[in-house]
Short mmCIF file of C-alpha atoms in Angstrom, two decimals:
data_model
loop_
_atom_site.label_atom_id
_atom_site.label_comp_id
_atom_site.label_asym_id
_atom_site.label_seq_id
_atom_site.Cartn_x
_atom_site.Cartn_y
_atom_site.Cartn_z
CA UNK A 1 0.00 0.00 0.00
CA UNK A 2 1.25 3.46 -0.87
CA UNK A 3 1.60 6.04 1.85
CA UNK A 4 -0.99 8.79 1.38
CA UNK A 5 -0.03 12.39 2.12
CA UNK A 6 -1.56 15.84 1.92
CA UNK A 7 1.00 18.50 1.04
CA UNK A 8 0.23 22.14 1.92
CA UNK A 9 2.30 24.56 -0.15
CA UNK A 10 2.98 27.92 1.47
CA UNK A 11 3.64 31.33 -0.05
CA UNK A 12 7.29 30.63 -0.88
CA UNK A 13 6.30 27.67 -3.05
CA UNK A 14 4.12 29.91 -5.26
CA UNK A 15 5.57 33.41 -5.32
CA UNK A 16 3.54 36.63 -5.40
CA UNK A 17 3.25 37.82 -9.00
CA UNK A 18 2.40 35.78 -12.09
CA UNK A 19 6.04 35.59 -13.32
CA UNK A 20 7.21 34.67 -9.79
CA UNK A 21 4.53 31.99 -9.60
CA UNK A 22 5.58 30.38 -12.87
CA UNK A 23 9.19 30.11 -11.66
CA UNK A 24 8.27 29.01 -8.13
CA UNK A 25 5.97 26.28 -9.42
CA UNK A 26 8.86 24.70 -11.34
CA UNK A 27 10.77 24.27 -8.08
CA UNK A 28 7.69 23.04 -6.22
CA UNK A 29 6.99 20.52 -8.99
CA UNK A 30 10.39 18.90 -8.34
CA UNK A 31 9.51 18.49 -4.65
CA UNK A 32 6.12 16.94 -5.42
CA UNK A 33 7.62 14.65 -8.06
CA UNK A 34 10.20 13.45 -5.53
CA UNK A 35 7.36 12.41 -3.21
CA UNK A 36 5.51 10.58 -5.97
CA UNK A 37 8.70 8.85 -7.10
CA UNK A 38 9.19 7.74 -3.49
CA UNK A 39 5.83 5.95 -3.66
CA UNK A 40 3.43 8.45 -2.11
CA UNK A 41 -0.14 9.13 -3.16
CA UNK A 42 -0.33 12.90 -3.05
CA UNK A 43 -3.08 15.47 -2.60
CA UNK A 44 -1.91 19.07 -2.72
CA UNK A 45 -3.34 22.26 -1.33
CA UNK A 46 -1.81 25.72 -1.47
CA UNK A 47 -1.92 29.27 -0.20
CA UNK A 48 -3.49 32.03 -2.31
CA UNK A 49 -3.27 35.26 -0.29
CA UNK A 50 -1.35 37.42 -2.84
CA UNK A 51 -3.26 35.93 -5.74
CA UNK A 52 -6.78 36.34 -4.34
CA UNK A 53 -5.92 39.89 -3.26
CA UNK A 54 -4.74 40.70 -6.78
CA UNK A 55 -7.88 39.22 -8.34
CA UNK A 56 -10.16 41.00 -5.87
CA UNK A 57 -8.45 44.33 -6.64
CA UNK A 58 -8.52 43.81 -10.40
CA UNK A 59 -12.18 42.77 -10.56
CA UNK A 60 -13.36 45.61 -8.37
CA UNK A 61 -11.28 48.23 -10.18
CA UNK A 62 -12.77 46.99 -13.45
CA UNK A 63 -16.30 47.26 -12.07
CA UNK A 64 -15.59 50.84 -10.93
CA UNK A 65 -14.69 51.88 -14.47
CA UNK A 66 -17.49 50.01 -16.23
CA UNK A 67 -21.00 50.63 -14.91
CA UNK A 68 -22.44 47.60 -16.68
CA UNK A 69 -20.34 45.25 -14.53
CA UNK A 70 -20.61 44.45 -10.84
CA UNK A 71 -17.81 43.85 -8.36
CA UNK A 72 -16.79 40.24 -7.71
CA UNK A 73 -17.62 38.65 -4.32
CA UNK A 74 -14.85 37.01 -2.31
CA UNK A 75 -16.11 33.50 -3.09
CA UNK A 76 -15.76 34.16 -6.84
CA UNK A 77 -12.27 35.62 -6.39
CA UNK A 78 -11.29 32.53 -4.40
CA UNK A 79 -12.58 30.27 -7.18
CA UNK A 80 -10.57 32.22 -9.75
CA UNK A 81 -7.40 31.90 -7.69
CA UNK A 82 -7.91 28.13 -7.35
CA UNK A 83 -8.25 27.87 -11.11
CA UNK A 84 -5.18 29.76 -12.18
CA UNK A 85 -2.88 28.50 -9.43
CA UNK A 86 -4.07 24.95 -10.10
CA UNK A 87 -3.44 25.44 -13.83
CA UNK A 88 0.21 26.36 -13.22
CA UNK A 89 0.73 23.63 -10.61
CA UNK A 90 -0.77 20.79 -12.61
CA UNK A 91 1.14 21.79 -15.74
CA UNK A 92 4.43 22.02 -13.84
CA UNK A 93 3.97 18.74 -11.95
CA UNK A 94 2.85 16.88 -15.08
CA UNK A 95 5.92 18.07 -16.99
CA UNK A 96 8.30 17.11 -14.17
CA UNK A 97 6.74 13.64 -13.87
CA UNK A 98 6.92 13.02 -17.61
CA UNK A 99 10.58 14.11 -17.63
CA UNK A 100 11.16 11.29 -15.12
CA UNK A 101 9.20 8.74 -17.15
CA UNK A 102 6.27 8.76 -14.71
CA UNK A 103 2.85 8.80 -16.38
CA UNK A 104 0.31 10.17 -13.92
CA UNK A 105 -2.70 12.42 -14.43
CA UNK A 106 -2.65 15.64 -12.38
CA UNK A 107 -6.06 17.18 -11.73
CA UNK A 108 -7.29 20.36 -10.06
CA UNK A 109 -10.61 20.13 -8.23
CA UNK A 110 -12.43 23.41 -7.74
CA UNK A 111 -13.27 22.91 -4.09
CA UNK A 112 -16.00 24.34 -1.87
CA UNK A 113 -15.63 24.10 1.89
CA UNK A 114 -18.66 24.42 4.16
CA UNK A 115 -18.30 26.78 7.12
CA UNK A 116 -20.57 27.37 10.10
CA UNK A 117 -22.61 30.61 9.82
CA UNK A 118 -22.39 30.93 13.60
CA UNK A 119 -18.60 30.61 13.69
CA UNK A 120 -17.19 33.23 16.08
CA UNK A 121 -14.82 34.34 13.32
CA UNK A 122 -17.69 36.07 11.50
CA UNK A 123 -17.97 38.50 14.41
CA UNK A 124 -14.24 39.25 14.52
CA UNK A 125 -12.83 39.53 10.98
CA UNK A 126 -9.02 39.42 10.83
CA UNK A 127 -7.87 38.96 7.22
CA UNK A 128 -6.97 42.22 5.42
CA UNK A 129 -7.00 42.08 1.62
CA UNK A 130 -7.44 44.02 -1.59
CA UNK A 131 -6.51 47.54 -2.61
CA UNK A 132 -6.43 50.70 -0.53
CA UNK A 133 -9.63 52.78 -0.64
CA UNK A 134 -10.45 56.37 0.22
CA UNK A 135 -13.00 57.33 2.90
CA UNK A 136 -15.87 57.55 0.41
CA UNK A 137 -15.22 54.11 -1.02
CA UNK A 138 -14.83 52.69 2.49
CA UNK A 139 -18.24 54.13 3.38
CA UNK A 140 -19.82 52.37 0.39
CA UNK A 141 -18.28 49.07 1.51
CA UNK A 142 -19.66 49.54 5.02
CA UNK A 143 -23.15 50.17 3.62
CA UNK A 144 -22.88 46.80 1.87
CA UNK A 145 -22.28 45.20 5.27
CA UNK A 146 -18.57 44.67 4.70
CA UNK A 147 -15.90 45.32 7.32
CA UNK A 148 -13.25 47.95 6.62
CA UNK A 149 -10.09 48.83 8.55
CA UNK A 150 -8.03 52.02 8.27
CA UNK A 151 -4.26 52.01 7.92
CA UNK A 152 -3.05 55.50 8.94
CA UNK A 153 -1.46 57.36 6.08
CA UNK A 154 -2.42 54.73 3.52
CA UNK A 155 -6.21 54.49 3.42
CA UNK A 156 -8.84 51.84 4.05
CA UNK A 157 -8.92 48.12 3.17
CA UNK A 158 -11.44 45.30 3.33
CA UNK A 159 -11.13 42.91 6.24
CA UNK A 160 -12.83 39.52 6.15
CA UNK A 161 -13.44 36.61 8.51
CA UNK A 162 -11.49 33.35 8.67
CA UNK A 163 -13.95 30.66 9.85
CA UNK A 164 -12.96 27.05 10.50
CA UNK A 165 -13.61 24.44 7.79
CA UNK A 166 -16.48 22.07 8.63
CA UNK A 167 -16.58 19.75 5.62
CA UNK A 168 -15.38 19.54 2.02
CA UNK A 169 -18.14 19.40 -0.59
CA UNK A 170 -16.12 17.66 -3.31
CA UNK A 171 -14.41 15.16 -1.01
CA UNK A 172 -15.82 12.11 -2.86
CA UNK A 173 -14.27 13.33 -6.12
CA UNK A 174 -10.93 13.87 -4.37
CA UNK A 175 -11.07 10.35 -2.90
CA UNK A 176 -11.94 8.82 -6.27
CA UNK A 177 -9.00 10.52 -8.00
CA UNK A 178 -6.58 9.40 -5.29
CA UNK A 179 -7.94 5.85 -5.44
CA UNK A 180 -7.15 5.92 -9.17
CA UNK A 181 -3.55 6.89 -8.22
CA UNK A 182 -3.89 10.36 -9.67
CA UNK A 183 -2.30 13.51 -8.26
CA UNK A 184 -4.93 15.88 -6.89
CA UNK A 185 -4.79 19.64 -6.28
CA UNK A 186 -7.71 20.65 -4.07
CA UNK A 187 -8.85 23.05 -1.33
CA UNK A 188 -6.63 25.76 -2.83
CA UNK A 189 -6.41 28.82 -0.60
CA UNK A 190 -8.36 26.92 2.05
CA UNK A 191 -11.21 26.25 -0.39
CA UNK A 192 -14.14 28.44 -1.42
CA UNK A 193 -16.02 29.14 1.84
CA UNK A 194 -19.73 28.39 1.46
CA UNK A 195 -22.78 28.32 3.73
CA UNK A 196 -25.18 25.38 3.37
CA UNK A 197 -28.81 26.51 2.97
CA UNK A 198 -30.79 23.31 2.37
CA UNK A 199 -29.56 22.21 -1.09
CA UNK A 200 -28.14 25.63 -1.92
CA UNK A 201 -24.52 26.60 -1.23
CA UNK A 202 -24.05 30.34 -0.74
CA UNK A 203 -20.59 31.85 -1.05
CA UNK A 204 -19.38 33.45 2.19
CA UNK A 205 -17.45 36.72 2.34
CA UNK A 206 -14.53 35.06 4.11
CA UNK A 207 -11.32 33.12 3.67
CA UNK A 208 -10.29 29.82 5.26
CA UNK A 209 -6.83 29.17 6.69
CA UNK A 210 -5.08 26.98 4.14
CA UNK A 211 -3.44 24.82 6.80
CA UNK A 212 -6.74 24.10 8.57
CA UNK A 213 -8.30 23.07 5.25
CA UNK A 214 -5.25 20.87 4.56
CA UNK A 215 -5.75 19.16 7.90
CA UNK A 216 -9.46 18.66 7.23
CA UNK A 217 -8.74 17.17 3.79
CA UNK A 218 -6.03 14.92 5.23
CA UNK A 219 -8.50 13.67 7.83
CA UNK A 220 -11.33 13.07 5.34
CA UNK A 221 -9.18 11.17 2.81
CA UNK A 222 -7.64 9.14 5.66
CA UNK A 223 -4.09 10.26 4.89
CA UNK A 224 -1.09 8.88 6.72
CA UNK A 225 0.82 12.14 6.84
CA UNK A 226 0.19 15.88 6.70
CA UNK A 227 3.13 17.76 5.20
CA UNK A 228 3.12 21.54 5.63
CA UNK A 229 5.78 23.31 3.58
CA UNK A 230 6.60 26.80 4.75
CA UNK A 231 9.50 29.28 4.90
CA UNK A 232 11.42 27.68 7.81
CA UNK A 233 13.37 24.45 8.03
CA UNK A 234 12.28 23.86 11.64
CA UNK A 235 9.74 25.52 13.91
CA UNK A 236 11.22 27.51 16.79
CA UNK A 237 9.96 28.30 20.28
CA UNK A 238 11.05 31.25 22.47
CA UNK A 239 11.77 33.25 19.32
CA UNK A 240 14.27 36.07 19.84
CA UNK A 241 15.17 35.00 23.38
CA UNK A 242 18.37 33.44 24.75
CA UNK A 243 16.46 30.16 25.22
CA UNK A 244 15.35 30.05 21.55
CA UNK A 245 15.10 26.44 20.43
CA UNK A 246 14.38 24.52 17.23
CA UNK A 247 11.85 21.72 17.42
CA UNK A 248 12.74 18.34 15.95
CA UNK A 249 10.47 15.37 16.69
CA UNK A 250 7.80 16.13 19.30
CA UNK A 251 4.64 14.48 20.60
CA UNK A 252 1.10 15.75 20.26
CA UNK A 253 1.12 16.50 23.99
CA UNK A 254 4.22 18.66 23.61
CA UNK A 255 2.66 20.45 20.63
CA UNK A 256 -0.40 21.27 22.72
CA UNK A 257 1.77 22.60 25.54
CA UNK A 258 3.67 24.89 23.18
CA UNK A 259 0.40 26.20 21.74
CA UNK A 260 -1.02 26.89 25.19
CA UNK A 261 2.18 28.69 26.17
CA UNK A 262 1.71 31.07 23.22
CA UNK A 263 4.86 30.25 21.26
CA UNK A 264 3.23 30.48 17.83
CA UNK A 265 1.83 33.43 15.89
CA UNK A 266 -1.95 33.39 15.46
CA UNK A 267 -1.67 33.82 11.67
CA UNK A 268 1.57 31.93 11.14
CA UNK A 269 2.47 28.73 13.02
CA UNK A 270 -0.60 28.33 15.23
CA UNK A 271 -2.94 27.17 12.40
CA UNK A 272 -0.27 24.69 11.30
CA UNK A 273 -0.07 23.18 14.77
CA UNK A 274 -3.87 23.19 15.24
CA UNK A 275 -4.30 21.37 11.93
CA UNK A 276 -1.55 18.87 12.75
CA UNK A 277 -2.84 18.02 16.22
CA UNK A 278 -6.46 17.56 15.06
CA UNK A 279 -5.33 15.35 12.18
CA UNK A 280 -3.07 13.14 14.29
CA UNK A 281 -5.57 12.70 17.13
CA UNK A 282 -8.29 11.47 14.76
CA UNK A 283 -6.45 8.17 14.07
CA UNK A 284 -3.46 6.27 15.42
CA UNK A 285 -0.31 6.02 13.33
CA UNK A 286 -0.50 9.44 11.73
CA UNK A 287 2.19 12.12 11.71
CA UNK A 288 2.65 15.71 10.60
CA UNK A 289 5.78 17.33 9.19
CA UNK A 290 6.49 21.07 9.05
CA UNK A 291 9.54 22.19 7.07
CA UNK A 292 10.66 24.28 4.08
CA UNK A 293 9.95 22.85 0.64
CA UNK A 294 13.65 22.75 -0.30
CA UNK A 295 14.40 20.60 2.77
CA UNK A 296 11.56 18.09 2.36
CA UNK A 297 13.75 15.25 1.05
CA UNK A 298 16.01 15.47 4.11
CA UNK A 299 13.04 15.87 6.46
CA UNK A 300 11.41 12.68 5.17
CA UNK A 301 14.61 10.84 6.15
CA UNK A 302 14.35 12.29 9.65
CA UNK A 303 17.38 14.58 9.21
CA UNK A 304 15.55 17.89 9.67
CA UNK A 305 12.11 19.47 9.98
CA UNK A 306 9.64 19.52 12.84
CA UNK A 307 7.79 16.20 13.13
CA UNK A 308 4.71 15.70 15.31
CA UNK A 309 3.61 12.16 16.19
#
């Protein structure tokens, strides 16, 4: 039996602009191909913060200049980012696999993720995105029911909620593709957040933490390992203090202690640890690995990275 893994690609693996993304994807494709060559079944998710912000800005600027068009809601912008990031990823991974003589279909699944309308996050939005607006434009956004935050000297920007993922709508399709030994790209940017209203799915003005969605997908496809690729080789505790320390292999209990002690940033490492702990506790024998994408090969051999068991 092949080992099944979910790989979460962070910002560094994708770049910020379109040219950066095309170059970054080539490097990321090598990492993914190494995993597949090592005998893994792989499902991939990825960040999308710069990309969805760019799309949101572009679509809304276009609507401002053309009265016959309306601005694009966040759910639509998220779907667009999944599509164009997935396009680059699947093309890059396919090419790298073929160069190695590996014939494997790579598919992107446009993924919706159900969130709870009563999630506390909807009352305390935290994710800033999109272009800077003046006071008049900010007032229009507020009248629409959107949250706006001011950055002194720069202007106003939209701020949206980051609710927890509840379930993945297209999970059966993802499972079927993996069972056919295909490479799957899904839950990009945390997935498109939607609210379930009977049979109707309504797009939510929110974003989902990519790492939490990766953990949810790993749990629902019954993966053996969650691999979170980020900008650091190992996670550190006591950052900037004399007792600063890199974490190698740790237990779930130790991970919980470090979270409770406040070692990890709310928007940086904490979601990664939350996702890892929830995934591991759901079934025995699972593990999570946090490292940089250029160190993954060494981390899989136990030579580096932060491993939670």
